[in-house]
PDB file of C-alpha atoms in Angstrom:
ATOM      1  CA  MET A1005      15.663   4.006 -10.317  1.00  0.00           C
ATOM      2  CA  LYS A1006      16.119   0.641 -12.618  1.00  0.00           C
ATOM      3  CA  ASN A1007      17.752  -0.915  -9.611  1.00  0.00           C
ATOM      4  CA  ILE A1008      14.786  -0.097  -7.388  1.00  0.00           C
ATOM      5  CA  LEU A1009      12.276  -1.479  -9.859  1.00  0.00           C
ATOM      6  CA  VAL A1010      14.426  -4.810 -10.432  1.00  0.00           C
ATOM      7  CA  ILE A1011      14.787  -5.347  -6.486  1.00  0.00           C
ATOM      8  CA  ILE A1012      10.734  -5.057  -6.489  1.00  0.00           C
ATOM      9  CA  VAL A1013      10.210  -7.369  -9.257  1.00  0.00           C
ATOM     10  CA  LEU A1014      12.580 -10.048  -7.710  1.00  0.00           C
ATOM     11  CA  PHE A1015      10.765  -9.450  -4.253  1.00  0.00           C
ATOM     12  CA  ALA A1016       7.595 -10.109  -5.738  1.00  0.00           C
ATOM     13  CA  THR A1017       8.697 -13.201  -7.704  1.00  0.00           C
ATOM     14  CA  ALA A1018      10.283 -14.806  -4.650  1.00  0.00           C
ATOM     15  CA  PHE A1019       6.984 -14.919  -2.924  1.00  0.00           C
ATOM     16  CA  GLY A1020       5.324 -15.943  -5.952  1.00  0.00           C
ATOM     17  CA  PHE A1021       7.368 -19.280  -5.791  1.00  0.00           C
ATOM     18  CA  ALA A1022       7.008 -19.615  -2.063  1.00  0.00           C
ATOM     19  CA  GLN A1023       3.588 -21.229  -2.224  1.00  0.00           C
ATOM     20  CA  ASP A1024       2.667 -24.443  -0.589  1.00  0.00           C
ATOM     21  CA  LYS A1025       2.554 -27.274  -3.080  1.00  0.00           C
ATOM     22  CA  ASP A1026       0.117 -29.436  -0.903  1.00  0.00           C
ATOM     23  CA  LYS A1027      -2.720 -26.869  -1.032  1.00  0.00           C
ATOM     24  CA  ASP A1028      -5.328 -26.991  -4.171  1.00  0.00           C
ATOM     25  CA  LYS A1029      -4.315 -23.882  -6.049  1.00  0.00           C
ATOM     26  CA  SER A1030      -8.041 -23.848  -7.768  1.00  0.00           C
ATOM     27  CA  SER A1031      -9.703 -22.783  -4.536  1.00  0.00           C
ATOM     28  CA  VAL A1032      -9.659 -18.933  -3.630  1.00  0.00           C
ATOM     29  CA  LEU A1033      -9.743 -20.098   0.152  1.00  0.00           C
ATOM     30  CA  SER A1034      -6.134 -21.711  -0.172  1.00  0.00           C
ATOM     31  CA  ARG A1035      -4.336 -18.989  -1.754  1.00  0.00           C
ATOM     32  CA  LYS A1036      -2.453 -16.767   0.760  1.00  0.00           C
ATOM     33  CA  HIS A1037      -0.712 -14.094  -1.323  1.00  0.00           C
ATOM     34  CA  GLU A1038      -1.978 -10.952  -3.263  1.00  0.00           C
ATOM     35  CA  LEU A1039      -0.148  -8.400  -5.631  1.00  0.00           C
ATOM     36  CA  LYS A1040      -1.826  -5.237  -6.229  1.00  0.00           C
ATOM     37  CA  ILE A1041      -1.188  -1.971  -8.103  1.00  0.00           C
ATOM     38  CA  GLY A1042      -2.717   1.275  -7.379  1.00  0.00           C
ATOM     39  CA  GLY A1043      -4.516   2.894 -10.148  1.00  0.00           C
ATOM     40  CA  ILE A1044      -5.004   6.356  -8.978  1.00  0.00           C
ATOM     41  CA  HIS A1045      -1.591   7.093  -8.323  1.00  0.00           C
ATOM     42  CA  LEU A1046      -0.456   5.371 -11.625  1.00  0.00           C
ATOM     43  CA  LEU A1047      -2.789   7.597 -13.725  1.00  0.00           C
ATOM     44  CA  GLY A1048      -2.594  10.940 -11.714  1.00  0.00           C
ATOM     45  CA  GLY A1049       1.070  10.683 -10.408  1.00  0.00           C
ATOM     46  CA  PRO A1050       2.864   9.377 -12.287  1.00  0.00           C
ATOM     47  CA  LEU A1051       3.556   7.202  -8.939  1.00  0.00           C
ATOM     48  CA  LEU A1052       4.030   3.503  -8.870  1.00  0.00           C
ATOM     49  CA  GLU A1053       2.688   1.813  -5.753  1.00  0.00           C
ATOM     50  CA  GLY A1054       2.852  -1.823  -5.288  1.00  0.00           C
ATOM     51  CA  THR A1055       1.392  -3.817  -2.850  1.00  0.00           C
ATOM     52  CA  TYR A1056       1.964  -7.239  -1.321  1.00  0.00           C
ATOM     53  CA  GLU A1057      -0.419  -8.698   1.292  1.00  0.00           C
ATOM     54  CA  TYR A1058      -0.175 -12.009   2.825  1.00  0.00           C
ATOM     55  CA  ILE A1059      -3.582 -13.641   4.272  1.00  0.00           C
ATOM     56  CA  TYR A1060      -2.530 -14.975   7.713  1.00  0.00           C
ATOM     57  CA  SER A1061      -6.256 -15.796   8.337  1.00  0.00           C
ATOM     58  CA  LYS A1062      -9.642 -15.100   7.034  1.00  0.00           C
ATOM     59  CA  ASP A1063      -9.898 -11.937   9.506  1.00  0.00           C
ATOM     60  CA  PHE A1064      -6.306 -11.015   9.684  1.00  0.00           C
ATOM     61  CA  THR A1065      -3.604 -10.103   7.067  1.00  0.00           C
ATOM     62  CA  TYR A1066      -0.218  -8.128   6.712  1.00  0.00           C
ATOM     63  CA  GLY A1067       1.864  -6.758   4.077  1.00  0.00           C
ATOM     64  CA  THR A1068       3.840  -3.630   2.768  1.00  0.00           C
ATOM     65  CA  SER A1069       3.382  -1.191  -0.003  1.00  0.00           C
ATOM     66  CA  VAL A1070       6.103   0.686  -1.803  1.00  0.00           C
ATOM     67  CA  LEU A1071       5.592   3.822  -3.707  1.00  0.00           C
ATOM     68  CA  ILE A1072       8.116   5.299  -6.036  1.00  0.00           C
ATOM     69  CA  SER A1073       7.818   8.431  -8.134  1.00  0.00           C
ATOM     70  CA  LEU A1074       8.278   8.023 -11.749  1.00  0.00           C
ATOM     71  CA  ASP A1075       8.905  11.570 -12.426  1.00  0.00           C
ATOM     72  CA  GLY A1076      10.640  14.058 -10.054  1.00  0.00           C
ATOM     73  CA  LYS A1077       8.387  17.041 -10.904  1.00  0.00           C
ATOM     74  CA  THR A1078       5.237  15.777  -9.774  1.00  0.00           C
ATOM     75  CA  ALA A1079       3.140  17.902  -7.413  1.00  0.00           C
ATOM     76  CA  TYR A1080       2.938  15.028  -4.581  1.00  0.00           C
ATOM     77  CA  ASP A1081       5.211  15.598  -1.771  1.00  0.00           C
ATOM     78  CA  GLU A1082       6.062  11.910  -1.456  1.00  0.00           C
ATOM     79  CA  GLU A1083       8.972  10.525  -4.166  1.00  0.00           C
ATOM     80  CA  PHE A1084       9.530   7.263  -2.086  1.00  0.00           C
ATOM     81  CA  SER A1085       7.738   5.425   0.692  1.00  0.00           C
ATOM     82  CA  VAL A1086       7.714   2.187   2.322  1.00  0.00           C
ATOM     83  CA  THR A1087       4.604   1.091   4.306  1.00  0.00           C
ATOM     84  CA  PRO A1088       4.275  -1.876   6.341  1.00  0.00           C
ATOM     85  CA  PHE A1089       0.515  -2.664   7.337  1.00  0.00           C
ATOM     86  CA  ALA A1090      -1.784  -4.837   9.433  1.00  0.00           C
ATOM     87  CA  ARG A1091      -5.496  -5.268   8.632  1.00  0.00           C
ATOM     88  CA  PHE A1092      -8.451  -6.599  10.377  1.00  0.00           C
ATOM     89  CA  TYR A1093     -11.380  -7.746   8.349  1.00  0.00           C
ATOM     90  CA  PHE A1094     -14.908  -7.260   9.548  1.00  0.00           C
ATOM     91  CA  GLN A1095     -17.726  -9.627   7.279  1.00  0.00           C
ATOM     92  CA  GLU A1096     -20.721 -11.418   7.900  1.00  0.00           C
ATOM     93  CA  THR A1097     -19.632 -14.485   5.534  1.00  0.00           C
ATOM     94  CA  LYS A1098     -16.386 -15.981   5.256  1.00  0.00           C
ATOM     95  CA  GLU A1099     -16.829 -17.608   1.918  1.00  0.00           C
ATOM     96  CA  TYR A1100     -13.342 -16.134   0.472  1.00  0.00           C
ATOM     97  CA  GLY A1101     -11.833 -14.936   3.605  1.00  0.00           C
ATOM     98  CA  ALA A1102      -9.819 -11.913   3.945  1.00  0.00           C
ATOM     99  CA  GLN A1103     -12.433  -9.707   2.046  1.00  0.00           C
ATOM    100  CA  GLY A1104     -15.153  -7.198   2.787  1.00  0.00           C
ATOM    101  CA  PHE A1105     -14.855  -4.176   5.062  1.00  0.00           C
ATOM    102  CA  PHE A1106     -11.406  -3.607   6.832  1.00  0.00           C
ATOM    103  CA  VAL A1107      -9.670  -1.643   9.352  1.00  0.00           C
ATOM    104  CA  GLU A1108      -5.716  -1.111   8.558  1.00  0.00           C
ATOM    105  CA  GLY A1109      -2.863   0.379  11.020  1.00  0.00           C
ATOM    106  CA  PHE A1110       0.272   1.335   9.158  1.00  0.00           C
ATOM    107  CA  ALA A1111       3.500   2.395   9.860  1.00  0.00           C
ATOM    108  CA  LYS A1112       5.437   4.718   7.112  1.00  0.00           C
ATOM    109  CA  TYR A1113       8.655   5.840   6.017  1.00  0.00           C
ATOM    110  CA  LEU A1114       8.363   8.391   3.390  1.00  0.00           C
ATOM    111  CA  SER A1115      10.968  10.762   1.583  1.00  0.00           C
ATOM    112  CA  GLY A1116      10.385  13.707  -0.853  1.00  0.00           C
ATOM    113  CA  LYS A1117      10.320  17.358  -1.173  1.00  0.00           C
ATOM    114  CA  TYR A1118       8.047  19.485   0.829  1.00  0.00           C
ATOM    115  CA  THR A1119       7.151  23.236   0.450  1.00  0.00           C
ATOM    116  CA  PRO A1120       6.137  24.774   3.724  1.00  0.00           C
ATOM    117  CA  GLU A1121       2.837  26.635   3.670  1.00  0.00           C
ATOM    118  CA  VAL A1122       4.483  29.670   5.480  1.00  0.00           C
ATOM    119  CA  PHE A1123       3.911  33.151   3.943  1.00  0.00           C
ATOM    120  CA  ASN A1124       6.463  35.519   5.503  1.00  0.00           C
ATOM    121  CA  LEU A1125       9.106  37.911   4.094  1.00  0.00           C
ATOM    122  CA  PHE A1126      11.944  36.205   5.612  1.00  0.00           C
ATOM    123  CA  THR A1127      11.385  32.656   4.717  1.00  0.00           C
ATOM    124  CA  SER A1128      11.646  31.177   1.353  1.00  0.00           C
ATOM    125  CA  ASN A1129       8.980  28.871  -0.232  1.00  0.00           C
ATOM    126  CA  THR A1130      11.532  26.386  -1.933  1.00  0.00           C
ATOM    127  CA  PRO A1131      10.982  22.732  -1.720  1.00  0.00           C
ATOM    128  CA  LYS A1132      13.176  21.337   0.966  1.00  0.00           C
ATOM    129  CA  SER A1133      13.982  17.481   1.001  1.00  0.00           C
ATOM    130  CA  TYR A1134      12.737  15.399   3.829  1.00  0.00           C
ATOM    131  CA  SER A1135      12.481  12.042   5.031  1.00  0.00           C
ATOM    132  CA  ALA A1136      10.184  11.027   7.939  1.00  0.00           C
ATOM    133  CA  GLY A1137       8.130   8.244   9.676  1.00  0.00           C
ATOM    134  CA  ALA A1138       4.491   8.153  10.270  1.00  0.00           C
ATOM    135  CA  LEU A1139       1.645   6.258  11.902  1.00  0.00           C
ATOM    136  CA  GLY A1140      -1.710   6.191  10.965  1.00  0.00           C
ATOM    137  CA  LEU A1141      -5.267   4.392  10.108  1.00  0.00           C
ATOM    138  CA  CYS A1142      -7.130   3.357   7.107  1.00  0.00           C
ATOM    139  CA  LEU A1143     -10.796   2.183   6.087  1.00  0.00           C
ATOM    140  CA  GLY A1144     -11.458  -0.193   3.046  1.00  0.00           C
ATOM    141  CA  LYS A1145     -13.205  -2.698   1.203  1.00  0.00           C
ATOM    142  CA  LYS A1146     -11.948  -5.385  -0.675  1.00  0.00           C
ATOM    143  CA  TRP A1147     -13.864  -7.429  -3.063  1.00  0.00           C
ATOM    144  CA  THR A1148     -12.440 -10.779  -4.564  1.00  0.00           C
ATOM    145  CA  ASN A1149     -14.014 -13.388  -7.036  1.00  0.00           C
ATOM    146  CA  SER A1150     -13.826 -16.806  -7.596  1.00  0.00           C
ATOM    147  CA  SER A1151     -10.891 -16.775 -10.171  1.00  0.00           C
ATOM    148  CA  GLY A1152      -8.456 -14.548  -7.530  1.00  0.00           C
ATOM    149  CA  PHE A1153      -8.881 -11.080  -9.143  1.00  0.00           C
ATOM    150  CA  VAL A1154      -9.207  -8.458  -6.393  1.00  0.00           C
ATOM    151  CA  PHE A1155     -10.457  -4.882  -6.404  1.00  0.00           C
ATOM    152  CA  GLU A1156      -9.906  -2.784  -3.121  1.00  0.00           C
ATOM    153  CA  ILE A1157     -10.741   0.869  -2.005  1.00  0.00           C
ATOM    154  CA  LEU A1158      -8.746   2.218   0.608  1.00  0.00           C
ATOM    155  CA  VAL A1159      -8.818   5.763   2.462  1.00  0.00           C
ATOM    156  CA  GLY A1160      -7.083   6.843   5.497  1.00  0.00           C
ATOM    157  CA  GLY A1161      -4.390   8.908   6.808  1.00  0.00           C
ATOM    158  CA  GLY A1162      -1.598   9.571   9.509  1.00  0.00           C
ATOM    159  CA  ARG A1163       0.824  11.884  11.386  1.00  0.00           C
ATOM    160  CA  THR A1164       4.378  12.238  10.935  1.00  0.00           C
ATOM    161  CA  ILE A1165       6.769  11.633  13.766  1.00  0.00           C
ATOM    162  CA  GLY A1166       9.282  14.384  14.703  1.00  0.00           C
ATOM    163  CA  GLY A1167      10.986  16.968  12.322  1.00  0.00           C
ATOM    164  CA  SER A1168       9.877  20.071  11.176  1.00  0.00           C
ATOM    165  CA  ASP A1169      10.512  20.550   7.636  1.00  0.00           C
ATOM    166  CA  GLN A1170       7.970  17.851   6.756  1.00  0.00           C
ATOM    167  CA  PRO A1171       4.289  17.549   6.238  1.00  0.00           C
ATOM    168  CA  ASP A1172       2.368  17.355   9.546  1.00  0.00           C
ATOM    169  CA  GLY A1173       0.008  14.643   7.908  1.00  0.00           C
ATOM    170  CA  ILE A1174      -0.341  12.134   5.302  1.00  0.00           C
ATOM    171  CA  PHE A1175      -2.803  10.720   3.130  1.00  0.00           C
ATOM    172  CA  ARG A1176      -3.023   7.203   2.196  1.00  0.00           C
ATOM    173  CA  GLY A1177      -5.663   6.149  -0.519  1.00  0.00           C
ATOM    174  CA  ASP A1178      -6.087   4.366  -3.748  1.00  0.00           C
ATOM    175  CA  LEU A1179      -8.034   2.137  -5.916  1.00  0.00           C
ATOM    176  CA  LEU A1180      -6.036  -1.025  -5.989  1.00  0.00           C
ATOM    177  CA  ILE A1181      -6.264  -3.854  -8.555  1.00  0.00           C
ATOM    178  CA  GLY A1182      -4.447  -7.172  -8.053  1.00  0.00           C
ATOM    179  CA  TYR A1183      -4.481 -10.943  -8.134  1.00  0.00           C
ATOM    180  CA  ARG A1184      -4.605 -13.374  -5.300  1.00  0.00           C
ATOM    181  CA  PHE A1185      -2.470 -16.475  -5.726  1.00  0.00           C
TER     182      PHE A1185
END
């Protein structure tokens, strides 16, 4: 567990030092990187979800989210997941770019323990370990202020691919708070 957290911190730090030195750092328009933490997962989980997002243009971004369970006894099916995503933004004003209403497509690798909802005398309802892939879509909205702080709402879902002892569908959603640098 500690090794995974160290890797995440090193990964985030490496992107933090990879900024272009020629650009004006005081303008939000010139900032291309965002780091965010999921608030609902952290408070209700306890799950830690960290997200990195790269701003490719004012209308398109891509990134990845990593979710780690901080307690193995959680009722949430996922204990670990990696979710690469791409977002298309639809806004009327382009003053800060990569903000406003967006549509997200994602792929997800997830693992955890799942209890099938089968009520049969011949099957057990004990949790079974699984790992699966999933594809899905999300809708959301992002607000960015002039100093670079970011607040985001994200809701969506997807379908797992293959396998039998895994959830059929997945939920992706949170309230994320972060910073654009």
